[in-house]
PDB file of C-alpha atoms in Angstrom:
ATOM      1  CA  UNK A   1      45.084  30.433 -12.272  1.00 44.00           C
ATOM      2  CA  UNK A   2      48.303  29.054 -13.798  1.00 52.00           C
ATOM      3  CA  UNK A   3      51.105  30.859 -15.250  1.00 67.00           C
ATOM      4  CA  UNK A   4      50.897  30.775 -19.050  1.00 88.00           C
ATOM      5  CA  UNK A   5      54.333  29.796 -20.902  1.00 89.00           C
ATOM      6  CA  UNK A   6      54.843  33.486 -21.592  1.00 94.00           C
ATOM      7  CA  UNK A   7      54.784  34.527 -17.525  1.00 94.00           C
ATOM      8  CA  UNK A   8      57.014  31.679 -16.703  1.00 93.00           C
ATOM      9  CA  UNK A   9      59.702  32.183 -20.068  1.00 94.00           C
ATOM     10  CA  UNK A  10      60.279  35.887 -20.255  1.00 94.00           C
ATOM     11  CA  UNK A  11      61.440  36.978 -17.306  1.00 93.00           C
ATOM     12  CA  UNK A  12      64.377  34.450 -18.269  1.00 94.00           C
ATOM     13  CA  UNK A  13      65.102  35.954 -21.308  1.00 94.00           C
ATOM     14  CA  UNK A  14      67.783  37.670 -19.007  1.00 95.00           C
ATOM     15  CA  UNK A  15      69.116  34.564 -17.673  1.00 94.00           C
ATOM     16  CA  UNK A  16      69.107  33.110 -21.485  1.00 93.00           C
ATOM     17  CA  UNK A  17      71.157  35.681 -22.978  1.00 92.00           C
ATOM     18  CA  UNK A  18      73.884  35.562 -20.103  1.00 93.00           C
ATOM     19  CA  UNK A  19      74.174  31.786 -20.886  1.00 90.00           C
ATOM     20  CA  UNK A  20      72.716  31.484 -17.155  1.00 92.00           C
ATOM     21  CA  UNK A  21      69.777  28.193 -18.435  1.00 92.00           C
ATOM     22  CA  UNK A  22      69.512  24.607 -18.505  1.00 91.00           C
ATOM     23  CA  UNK A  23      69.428  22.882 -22.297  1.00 90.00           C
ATOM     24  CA  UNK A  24      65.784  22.014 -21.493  1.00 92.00           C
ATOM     25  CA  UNK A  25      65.102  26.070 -20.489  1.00 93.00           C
ATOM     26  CA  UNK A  26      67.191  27.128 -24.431  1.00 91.00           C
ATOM     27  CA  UNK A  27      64.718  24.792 -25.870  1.00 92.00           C
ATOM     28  CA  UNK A  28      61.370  26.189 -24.239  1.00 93.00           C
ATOM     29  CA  UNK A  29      62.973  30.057 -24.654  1.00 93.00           C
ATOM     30  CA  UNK A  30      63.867  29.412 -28.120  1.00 91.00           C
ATOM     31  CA  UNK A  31      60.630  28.255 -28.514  1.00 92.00           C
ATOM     32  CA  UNK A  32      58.352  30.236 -27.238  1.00 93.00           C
ATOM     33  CA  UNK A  33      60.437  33.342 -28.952  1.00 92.00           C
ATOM     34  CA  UNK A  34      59.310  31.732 -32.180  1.00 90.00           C
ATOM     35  CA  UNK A  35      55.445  32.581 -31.375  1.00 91.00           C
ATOM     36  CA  UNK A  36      55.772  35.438 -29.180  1.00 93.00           C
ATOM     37  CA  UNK A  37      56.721  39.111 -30.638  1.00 92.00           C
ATOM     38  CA  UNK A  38      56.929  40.736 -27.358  1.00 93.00           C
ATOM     39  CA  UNK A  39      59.851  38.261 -26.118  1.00 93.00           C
ATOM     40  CA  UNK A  40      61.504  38.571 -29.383  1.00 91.00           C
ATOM     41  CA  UNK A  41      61.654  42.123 -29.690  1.00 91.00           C
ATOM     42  CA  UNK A  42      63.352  42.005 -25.593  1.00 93.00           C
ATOM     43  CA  UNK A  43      65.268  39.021 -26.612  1.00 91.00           C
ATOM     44  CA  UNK A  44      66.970  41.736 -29.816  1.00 89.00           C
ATOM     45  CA  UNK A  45      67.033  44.691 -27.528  1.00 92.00           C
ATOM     46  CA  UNK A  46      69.139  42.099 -25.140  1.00 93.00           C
ATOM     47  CA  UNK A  47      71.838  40.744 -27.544  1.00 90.00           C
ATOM     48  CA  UNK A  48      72.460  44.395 -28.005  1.00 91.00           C
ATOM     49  CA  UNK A  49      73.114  44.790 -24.213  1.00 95.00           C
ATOM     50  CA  UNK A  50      75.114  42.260 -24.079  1.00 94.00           C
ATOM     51  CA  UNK A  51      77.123  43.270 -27.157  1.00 92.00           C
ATOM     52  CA  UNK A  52      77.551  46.965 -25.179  1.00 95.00           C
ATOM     53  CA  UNK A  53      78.259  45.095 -22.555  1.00 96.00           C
ATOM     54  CA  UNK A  54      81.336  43.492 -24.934  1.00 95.00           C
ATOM     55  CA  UNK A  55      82.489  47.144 -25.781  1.00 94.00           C
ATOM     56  CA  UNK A  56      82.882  48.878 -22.218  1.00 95.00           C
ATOM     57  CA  UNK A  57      86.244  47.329 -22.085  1.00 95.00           C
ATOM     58  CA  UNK A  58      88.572  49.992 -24.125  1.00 93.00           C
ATOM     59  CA  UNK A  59      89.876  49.092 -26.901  1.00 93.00           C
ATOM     60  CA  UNK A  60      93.690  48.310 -27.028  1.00 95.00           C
ATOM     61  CA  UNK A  61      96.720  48.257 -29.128  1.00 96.00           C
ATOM     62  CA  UNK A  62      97.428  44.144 -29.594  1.00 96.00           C
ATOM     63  CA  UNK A  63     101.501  43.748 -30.021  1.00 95.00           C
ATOM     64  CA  UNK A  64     102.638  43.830 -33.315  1.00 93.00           C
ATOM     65  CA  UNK A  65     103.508  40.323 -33.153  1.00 96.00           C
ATOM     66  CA  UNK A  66     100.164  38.954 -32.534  1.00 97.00           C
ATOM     67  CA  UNK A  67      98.709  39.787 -35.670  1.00 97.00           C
ATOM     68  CA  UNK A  68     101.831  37.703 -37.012  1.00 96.00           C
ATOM     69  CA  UNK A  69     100.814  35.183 -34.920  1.00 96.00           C
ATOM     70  CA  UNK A  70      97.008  35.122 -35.773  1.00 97.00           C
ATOM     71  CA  UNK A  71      97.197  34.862 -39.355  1.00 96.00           C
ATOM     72  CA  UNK A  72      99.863  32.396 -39.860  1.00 95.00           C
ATOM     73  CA  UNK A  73      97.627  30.341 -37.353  1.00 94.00           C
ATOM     74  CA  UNK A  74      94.962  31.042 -39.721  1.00 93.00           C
ATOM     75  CA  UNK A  75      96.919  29.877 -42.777  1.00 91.00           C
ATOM     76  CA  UNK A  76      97.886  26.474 -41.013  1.00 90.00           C
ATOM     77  CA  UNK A  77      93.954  25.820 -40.971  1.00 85.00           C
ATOM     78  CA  UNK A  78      91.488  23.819 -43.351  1.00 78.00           C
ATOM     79  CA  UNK A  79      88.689  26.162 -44.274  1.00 63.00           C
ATOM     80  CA  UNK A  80      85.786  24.609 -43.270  1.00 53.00           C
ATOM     81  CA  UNK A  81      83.640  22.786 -46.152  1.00 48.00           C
ATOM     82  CA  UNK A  82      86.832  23.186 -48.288  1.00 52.00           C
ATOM     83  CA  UNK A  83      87.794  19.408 -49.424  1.00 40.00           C
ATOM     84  CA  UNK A  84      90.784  17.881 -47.970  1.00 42.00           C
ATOM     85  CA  UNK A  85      92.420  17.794 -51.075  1.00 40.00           C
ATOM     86  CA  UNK A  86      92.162  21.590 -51.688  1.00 41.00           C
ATOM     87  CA  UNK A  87      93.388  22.242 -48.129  1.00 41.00           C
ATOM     88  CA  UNK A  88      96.261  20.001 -48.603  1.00 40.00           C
ATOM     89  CA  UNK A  89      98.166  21.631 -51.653  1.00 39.00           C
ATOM     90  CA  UNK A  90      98.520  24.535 -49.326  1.00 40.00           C
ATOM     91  CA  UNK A  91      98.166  27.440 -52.003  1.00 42.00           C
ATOM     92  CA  UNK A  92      95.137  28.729 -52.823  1.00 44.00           C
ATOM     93  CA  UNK A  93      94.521  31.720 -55.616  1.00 44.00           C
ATOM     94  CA  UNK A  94      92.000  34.116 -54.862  1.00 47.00           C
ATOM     95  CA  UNK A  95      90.302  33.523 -58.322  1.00 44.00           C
ATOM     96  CA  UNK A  96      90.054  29.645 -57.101  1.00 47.00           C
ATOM     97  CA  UNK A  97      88.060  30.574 -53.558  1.00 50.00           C
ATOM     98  CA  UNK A  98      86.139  32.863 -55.346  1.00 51.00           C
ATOM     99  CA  UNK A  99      85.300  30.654 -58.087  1.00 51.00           C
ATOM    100  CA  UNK A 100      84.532  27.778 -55.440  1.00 49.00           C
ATOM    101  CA  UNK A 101      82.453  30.311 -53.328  1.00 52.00           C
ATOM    102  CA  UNK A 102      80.478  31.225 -56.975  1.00 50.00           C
ATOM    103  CA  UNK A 103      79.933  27.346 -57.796  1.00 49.00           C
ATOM    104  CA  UNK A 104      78.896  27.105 -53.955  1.00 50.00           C
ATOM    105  CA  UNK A 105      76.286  29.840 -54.440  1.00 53.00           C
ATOM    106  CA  UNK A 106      74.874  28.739 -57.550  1.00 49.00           C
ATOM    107  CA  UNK A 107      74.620  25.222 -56.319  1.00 50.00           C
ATOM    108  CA  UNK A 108      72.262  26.495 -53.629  1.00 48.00           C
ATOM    109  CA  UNK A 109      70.862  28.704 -55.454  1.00 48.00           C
ATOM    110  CA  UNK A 110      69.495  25.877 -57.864  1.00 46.00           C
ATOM    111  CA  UNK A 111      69.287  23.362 -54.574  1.00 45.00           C
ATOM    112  CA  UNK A 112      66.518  26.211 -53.307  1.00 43.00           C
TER     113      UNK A 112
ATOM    114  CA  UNK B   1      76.083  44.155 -48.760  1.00 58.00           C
ATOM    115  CA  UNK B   2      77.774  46.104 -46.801  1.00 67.00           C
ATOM    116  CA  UNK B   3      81.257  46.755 -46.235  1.00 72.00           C
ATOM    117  CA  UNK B   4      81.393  44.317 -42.711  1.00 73.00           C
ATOM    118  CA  UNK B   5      78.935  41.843 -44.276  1.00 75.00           C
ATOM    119  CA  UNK B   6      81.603  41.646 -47.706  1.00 86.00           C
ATOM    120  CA  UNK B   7      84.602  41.112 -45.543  1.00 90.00           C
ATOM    121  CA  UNK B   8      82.880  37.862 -43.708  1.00 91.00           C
ATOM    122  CA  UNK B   9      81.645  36.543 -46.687  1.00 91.00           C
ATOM    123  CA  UNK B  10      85.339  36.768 -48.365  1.00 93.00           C
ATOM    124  CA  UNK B  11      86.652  34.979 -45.316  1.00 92.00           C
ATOM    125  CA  UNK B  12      84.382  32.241 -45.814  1.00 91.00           C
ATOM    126  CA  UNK B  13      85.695  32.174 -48.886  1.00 91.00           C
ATOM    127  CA  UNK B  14      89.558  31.954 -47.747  1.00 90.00           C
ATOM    128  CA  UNK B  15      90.957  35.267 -48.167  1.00 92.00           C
ATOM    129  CA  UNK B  16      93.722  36.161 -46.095  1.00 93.00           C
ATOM    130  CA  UNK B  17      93.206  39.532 -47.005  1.00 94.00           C
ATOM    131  CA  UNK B  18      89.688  39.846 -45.414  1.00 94.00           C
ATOM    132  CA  UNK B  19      91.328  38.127 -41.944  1.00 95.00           C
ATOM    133  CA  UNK B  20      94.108  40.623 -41.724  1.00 96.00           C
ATOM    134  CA  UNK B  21      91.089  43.613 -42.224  1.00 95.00           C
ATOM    135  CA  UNK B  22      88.859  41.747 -39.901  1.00 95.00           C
ATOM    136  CA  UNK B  23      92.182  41.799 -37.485  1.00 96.00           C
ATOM    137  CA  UNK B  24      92.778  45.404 -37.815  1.00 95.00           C
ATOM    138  CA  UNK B  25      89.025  46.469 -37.292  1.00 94.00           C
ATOM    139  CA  UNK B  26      88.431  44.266 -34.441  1.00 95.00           C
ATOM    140  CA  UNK B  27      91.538  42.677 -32.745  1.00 97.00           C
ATOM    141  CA  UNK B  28      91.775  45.717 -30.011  1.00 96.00           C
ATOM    142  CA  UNK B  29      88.278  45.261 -28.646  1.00 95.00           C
ATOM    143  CA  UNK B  30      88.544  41.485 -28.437  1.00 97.00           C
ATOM    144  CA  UNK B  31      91.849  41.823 -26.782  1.00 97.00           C
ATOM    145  CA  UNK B  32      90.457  44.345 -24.388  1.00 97.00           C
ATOM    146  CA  UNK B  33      87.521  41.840 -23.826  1.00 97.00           C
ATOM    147  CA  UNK B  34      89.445  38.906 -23.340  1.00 97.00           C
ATOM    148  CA  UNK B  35      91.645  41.111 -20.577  1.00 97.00           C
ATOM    149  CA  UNK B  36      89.112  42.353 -18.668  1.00 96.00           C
ATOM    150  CA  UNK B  37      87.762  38.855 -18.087  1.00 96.00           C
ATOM    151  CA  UNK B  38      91.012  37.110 -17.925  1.00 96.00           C
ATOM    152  CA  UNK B  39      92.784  39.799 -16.173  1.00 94.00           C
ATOM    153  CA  UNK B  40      96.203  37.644 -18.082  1.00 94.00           C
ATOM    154  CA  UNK B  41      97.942  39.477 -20.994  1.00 95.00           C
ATOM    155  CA  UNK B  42      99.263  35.884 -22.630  1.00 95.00           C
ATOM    156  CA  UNK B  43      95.560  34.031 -22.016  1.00 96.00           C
ATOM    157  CA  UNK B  44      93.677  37.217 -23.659  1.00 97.00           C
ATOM    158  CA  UNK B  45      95.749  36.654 -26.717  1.00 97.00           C
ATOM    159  CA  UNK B  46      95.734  33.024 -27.122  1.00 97.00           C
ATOM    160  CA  UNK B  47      92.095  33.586 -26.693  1.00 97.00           C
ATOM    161  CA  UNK B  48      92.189  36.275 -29.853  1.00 98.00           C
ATOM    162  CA  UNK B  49      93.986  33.703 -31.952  1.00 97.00           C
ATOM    163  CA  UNK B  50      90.952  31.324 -30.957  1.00 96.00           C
ATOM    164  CA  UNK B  51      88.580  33.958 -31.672  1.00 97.00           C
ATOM    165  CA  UNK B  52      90.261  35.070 -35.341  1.00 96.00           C
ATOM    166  CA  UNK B  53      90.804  31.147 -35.701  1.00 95.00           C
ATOM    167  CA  UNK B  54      86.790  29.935 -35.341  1.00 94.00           C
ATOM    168  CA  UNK B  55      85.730  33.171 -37.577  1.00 94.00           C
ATOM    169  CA  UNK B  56      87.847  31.469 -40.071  1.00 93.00           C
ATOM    170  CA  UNK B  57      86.485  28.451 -39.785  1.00 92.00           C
ATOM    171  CA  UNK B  58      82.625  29.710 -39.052  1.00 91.00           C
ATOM    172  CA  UNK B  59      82.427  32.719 -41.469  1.00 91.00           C
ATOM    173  CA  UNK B  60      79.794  30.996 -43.672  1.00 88.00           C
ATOM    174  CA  UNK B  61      77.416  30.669 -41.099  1.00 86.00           C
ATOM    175  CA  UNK B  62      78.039  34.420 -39.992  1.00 85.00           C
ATOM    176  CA  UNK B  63      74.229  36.117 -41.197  1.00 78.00           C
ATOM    177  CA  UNK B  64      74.543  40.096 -41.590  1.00 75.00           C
ATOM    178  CA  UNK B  65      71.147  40.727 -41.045  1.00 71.00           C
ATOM    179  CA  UNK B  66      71.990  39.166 -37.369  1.00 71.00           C
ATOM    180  CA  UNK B  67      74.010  41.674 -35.608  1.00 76.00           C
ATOM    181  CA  UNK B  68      77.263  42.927 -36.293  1.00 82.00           C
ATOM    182  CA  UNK B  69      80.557  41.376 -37.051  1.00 88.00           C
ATOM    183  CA  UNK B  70      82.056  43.126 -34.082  1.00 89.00           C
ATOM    184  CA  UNK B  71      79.380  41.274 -32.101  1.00 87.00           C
ATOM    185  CA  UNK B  72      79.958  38.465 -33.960  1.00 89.00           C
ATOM    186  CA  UNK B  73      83.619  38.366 -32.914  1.00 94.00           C
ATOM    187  CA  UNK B  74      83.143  39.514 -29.156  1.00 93.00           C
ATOM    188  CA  UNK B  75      80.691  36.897 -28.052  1.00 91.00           C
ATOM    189  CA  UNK B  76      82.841  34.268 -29.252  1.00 93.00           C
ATOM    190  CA  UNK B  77      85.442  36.532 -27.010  1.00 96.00           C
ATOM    191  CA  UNK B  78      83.580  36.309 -24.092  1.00 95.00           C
ATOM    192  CA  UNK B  79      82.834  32.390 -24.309  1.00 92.00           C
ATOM    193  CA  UNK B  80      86.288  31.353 -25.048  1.00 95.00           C
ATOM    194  CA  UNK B  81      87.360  34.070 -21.898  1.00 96.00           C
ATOM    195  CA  UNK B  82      85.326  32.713 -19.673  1.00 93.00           C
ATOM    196  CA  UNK B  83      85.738  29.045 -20.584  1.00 92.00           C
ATOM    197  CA  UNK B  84      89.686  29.400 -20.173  1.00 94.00           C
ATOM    198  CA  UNK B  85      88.871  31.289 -16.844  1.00 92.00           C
ATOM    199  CA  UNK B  86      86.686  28.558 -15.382  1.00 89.00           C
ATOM    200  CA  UNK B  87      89.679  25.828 -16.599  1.00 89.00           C
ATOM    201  CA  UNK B  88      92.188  27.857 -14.337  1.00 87.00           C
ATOM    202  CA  UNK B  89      89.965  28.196 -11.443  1.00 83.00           C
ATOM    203  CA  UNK B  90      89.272  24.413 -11.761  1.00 76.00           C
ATOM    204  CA  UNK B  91      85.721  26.087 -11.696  1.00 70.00           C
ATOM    205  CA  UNK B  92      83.329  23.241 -12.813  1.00 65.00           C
ATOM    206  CA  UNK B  93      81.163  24.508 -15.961  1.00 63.00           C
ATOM    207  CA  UNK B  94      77.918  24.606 -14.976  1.00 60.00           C
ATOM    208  CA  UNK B  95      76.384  27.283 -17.959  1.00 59.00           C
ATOM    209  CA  UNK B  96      74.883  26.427 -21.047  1.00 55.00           C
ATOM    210  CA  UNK B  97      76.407  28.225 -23.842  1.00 53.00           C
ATOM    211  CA  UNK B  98      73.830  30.140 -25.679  1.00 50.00           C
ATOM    212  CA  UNK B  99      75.686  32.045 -27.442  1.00 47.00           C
ATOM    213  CA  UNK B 100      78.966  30.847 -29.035  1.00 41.00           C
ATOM    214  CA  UNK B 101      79.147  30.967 -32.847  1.00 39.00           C
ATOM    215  CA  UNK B 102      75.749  30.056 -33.049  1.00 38.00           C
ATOM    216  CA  UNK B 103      74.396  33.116 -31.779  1.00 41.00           C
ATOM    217  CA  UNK B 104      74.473  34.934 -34.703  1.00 36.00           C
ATOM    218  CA  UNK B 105      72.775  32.507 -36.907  1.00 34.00           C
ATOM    219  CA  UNK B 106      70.325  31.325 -34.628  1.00 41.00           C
ATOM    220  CA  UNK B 107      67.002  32.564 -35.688  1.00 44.00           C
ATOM    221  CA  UNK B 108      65.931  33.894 -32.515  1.00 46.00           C
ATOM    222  CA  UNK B 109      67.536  36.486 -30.607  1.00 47.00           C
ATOM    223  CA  UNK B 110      68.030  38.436 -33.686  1.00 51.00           C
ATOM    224  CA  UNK B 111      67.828  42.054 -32.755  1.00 54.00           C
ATOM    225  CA  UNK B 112      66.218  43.821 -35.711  1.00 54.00           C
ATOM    226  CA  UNK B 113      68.632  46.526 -35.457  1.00 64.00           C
ATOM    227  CA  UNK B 114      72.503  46.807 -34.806  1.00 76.00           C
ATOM    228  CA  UNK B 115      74.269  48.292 -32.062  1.00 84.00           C
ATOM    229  CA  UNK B 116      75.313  51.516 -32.731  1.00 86.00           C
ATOM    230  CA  UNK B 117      78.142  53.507 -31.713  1.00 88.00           C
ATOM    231  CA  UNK B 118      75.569  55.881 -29.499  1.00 92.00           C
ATOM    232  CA  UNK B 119      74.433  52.919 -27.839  1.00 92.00           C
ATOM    233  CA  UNK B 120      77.636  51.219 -27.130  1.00 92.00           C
ATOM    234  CA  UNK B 121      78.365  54.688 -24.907  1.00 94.00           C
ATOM    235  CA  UNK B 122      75.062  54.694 -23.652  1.00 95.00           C
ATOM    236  CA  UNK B 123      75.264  51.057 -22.496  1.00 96.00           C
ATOM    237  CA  UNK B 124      78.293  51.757 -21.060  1.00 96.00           C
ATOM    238  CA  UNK B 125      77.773  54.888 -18.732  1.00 96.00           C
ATOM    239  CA  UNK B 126      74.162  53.112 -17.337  1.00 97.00           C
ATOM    240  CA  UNK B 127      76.669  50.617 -16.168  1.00 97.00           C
ATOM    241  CA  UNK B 128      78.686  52.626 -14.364  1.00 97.00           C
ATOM    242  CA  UNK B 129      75.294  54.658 -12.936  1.00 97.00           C
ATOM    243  CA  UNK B 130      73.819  51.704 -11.552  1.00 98.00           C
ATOM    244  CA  UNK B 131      73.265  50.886  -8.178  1.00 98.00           C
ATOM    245  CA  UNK B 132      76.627  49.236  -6.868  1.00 98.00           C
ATOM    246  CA  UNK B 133      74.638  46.261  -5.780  1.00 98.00           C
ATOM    247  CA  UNK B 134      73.207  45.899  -9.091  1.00 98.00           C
ATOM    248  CA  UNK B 135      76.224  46.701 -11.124  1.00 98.00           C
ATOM    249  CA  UNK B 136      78.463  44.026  -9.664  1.00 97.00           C
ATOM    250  CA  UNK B 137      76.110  41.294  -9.687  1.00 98.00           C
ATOM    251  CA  UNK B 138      75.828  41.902 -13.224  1.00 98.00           C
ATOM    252  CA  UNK B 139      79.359  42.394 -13.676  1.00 97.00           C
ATOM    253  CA  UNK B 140      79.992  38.842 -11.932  1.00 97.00           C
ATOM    254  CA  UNK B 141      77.875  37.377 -14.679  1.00 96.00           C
ATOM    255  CA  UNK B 142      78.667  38.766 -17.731  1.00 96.00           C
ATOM    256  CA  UNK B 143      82.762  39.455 -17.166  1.00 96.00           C
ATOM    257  CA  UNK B 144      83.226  36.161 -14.928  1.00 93.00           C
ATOM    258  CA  UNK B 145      80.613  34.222 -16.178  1.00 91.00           C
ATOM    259  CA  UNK B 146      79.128  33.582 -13.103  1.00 94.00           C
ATOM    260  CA  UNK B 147      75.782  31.893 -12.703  1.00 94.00           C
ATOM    261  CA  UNK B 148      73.184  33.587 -10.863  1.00 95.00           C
ATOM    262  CA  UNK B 149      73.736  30.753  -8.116  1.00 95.00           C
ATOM    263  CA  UNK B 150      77.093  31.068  -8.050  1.00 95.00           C
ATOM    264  CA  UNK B 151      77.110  35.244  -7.578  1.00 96.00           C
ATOM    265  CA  UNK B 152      74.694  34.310  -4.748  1.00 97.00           C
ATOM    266  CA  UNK B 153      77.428  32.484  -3.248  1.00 96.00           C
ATOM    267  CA  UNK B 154      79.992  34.238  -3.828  1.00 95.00           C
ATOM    268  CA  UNK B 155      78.248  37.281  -2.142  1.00 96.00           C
ATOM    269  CA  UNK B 156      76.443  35.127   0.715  1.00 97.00           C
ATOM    270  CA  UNK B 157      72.753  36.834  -0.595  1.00 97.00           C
ATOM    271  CA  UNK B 158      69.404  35.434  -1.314  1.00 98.00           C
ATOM    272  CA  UNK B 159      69.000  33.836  -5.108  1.00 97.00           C
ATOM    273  CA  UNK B 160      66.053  35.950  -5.071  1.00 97.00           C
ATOM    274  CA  UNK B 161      67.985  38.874  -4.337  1.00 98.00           C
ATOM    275  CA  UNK B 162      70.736  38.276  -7.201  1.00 98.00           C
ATOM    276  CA  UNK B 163      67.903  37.516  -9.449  1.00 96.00           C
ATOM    277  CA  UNK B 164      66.276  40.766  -8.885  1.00 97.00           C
ATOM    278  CA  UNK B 165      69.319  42.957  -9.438  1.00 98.00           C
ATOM    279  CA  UNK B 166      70.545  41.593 -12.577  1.00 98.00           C
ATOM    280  CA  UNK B 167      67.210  41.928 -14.198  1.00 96.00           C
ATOM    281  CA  UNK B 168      66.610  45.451 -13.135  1.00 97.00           C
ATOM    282  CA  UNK B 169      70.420  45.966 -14.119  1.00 98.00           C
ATOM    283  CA  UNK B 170      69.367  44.648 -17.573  1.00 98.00           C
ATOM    284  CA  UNK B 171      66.323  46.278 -17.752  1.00 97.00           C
ATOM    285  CA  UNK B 172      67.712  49.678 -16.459  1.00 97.00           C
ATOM    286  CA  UNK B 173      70.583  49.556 -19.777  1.00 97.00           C
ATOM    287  CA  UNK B 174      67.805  47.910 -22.527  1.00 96.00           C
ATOM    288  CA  UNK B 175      65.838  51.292 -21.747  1.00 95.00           C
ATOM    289  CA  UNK B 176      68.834  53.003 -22.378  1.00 94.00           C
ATOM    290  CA  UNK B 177      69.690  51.701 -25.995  1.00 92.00           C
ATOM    291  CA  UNK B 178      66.890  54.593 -26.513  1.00 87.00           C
ATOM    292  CA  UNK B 179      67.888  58.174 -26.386  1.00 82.00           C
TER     293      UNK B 179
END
């Protein structure tokens, strides 16, 4: 008897979440998730591990002068999808982002 | 929305405000992250500008419904950690990143619930309770990024062997996201 997809893909679901697969294994995980609820459901309970596994570290203070740091890094960048043009006057009203994030939504909205 | 949810979607849209919220919620427990892998005070926070830097730039692809924005923001934590780690060690890169900013909009892997604060202690004292054995090997992967090859290596044991722990060592702390 041969191993169905199922017996041979989730006991990698492990090795998937860790990063620990080959492009070709992502593709027949990913796939297989798609039709199988069982692997799914382990697949959910495993990103939540992993995102424990994120939080054992304690939290710390950062230095006050990373924050400064951060968000003037932050301010130097193009937001993605944002034209050239809007990233290059450099100022940017709140009303404007929010207006382009409304004209954004309703475009898809009308696209769907 | 929620609160988390509203503060993504307002970086996508540019506000500075929402990244200097983001910052204060988060910034400790990616810096802690990005420590404990590094084990470098000046790597862990050029890797929490990178971190801060691709939610910028990848907010609109951040889905609520996903996981959280913590998680969000610590798996991109742990891949940039361990990808500087590997570039000191001159450690060749032989993973496949699953998870990087993708993750969270992929549409599998999405648990149908979020990690809760309960959990996050739960997950964290079954790690220290398990086996030694078990708790290093998974340890080796998950803070160093090791594959399962390389901890086999590393620790002169059987693949088989390595394989075996760090699936009961995953199986022993999915049981305990349950009370």
């Amino acid at each position: 008897m041969t191993m169905d997809r199922h017996d041979i893909l989730s006991p990698k679901l492990g090795d998937y979440v860790l990063g620990d697969v080959t492009p070709e294994e992502i593709r027949e995980i990913e796939g297989h998730v798609r039709d199988c609820a069982e692997c799914a459901a382990e697949l959910g309970e495993l990103s939540l591990v992993m995102e424990g596994l994120a939080r054992v570290p304690e939290p710390v203070t950062p230095p006050p002068a990373l924050k400064r740091r951060v968000l003037e890094s932050i301010a130097s960048l193009p937001k993605a999808g944002q034209t050239v043009d809007t990233a290059r006057r450099g100022w940017n009203p709140g009303w404007l982002a929010a207006a382009a994030a409304m004209i954004l939504a309703l475009g898809g909205a009308l696209y769907l | 929305m929620d609160a988390a949810a509203s503060v993504v979607s307002r970086l996508a849209a540019g506000d500075m405000d929402a990244a200097s919220e983001l910052y204060d919620r988060h910034a400790g427990h990616v810096l802690a992250l990005a420590r404990r892998i590094l084990r470098d005070y000046g790597d862990a926070e050029d890797v929490v500008q990178d971190v801060f830097s691709q939610a910028w730039r990848t907010a609109a692809r951040f889905e609520s419904s996903r996981g959280t924005v913590g998680g969000w923001l610590l798996v991109m934590a742990r891949t940039r950690s361990i990808d500087r780690l590997r570039a000191k060690q001159a450690r060749p890169d032989t993973r496949t990143d699953v998870m990087p900013d993708r993750m969270p909009s992929a549409d599998v892997a999405a648990p149908d619930q979020l990690l809760s604060d309960e959990q996050a202690v739960r997950v964290r004292e079954a790690l220290a309770n398990l086996p030694d054995a078990q708790r290093k090997a998974l340890e080796l992967a998950y803070y160093e990024g090791l594959t399962q090859v390389e901890i086999a290596e590393r620790l002169t044991e059987p693949l088989g062997t390595i394989k075996t722990r760090v699936r009961t060592a995953l199986g022993t702390l999915r049981q305990r996201l349950r009370p």
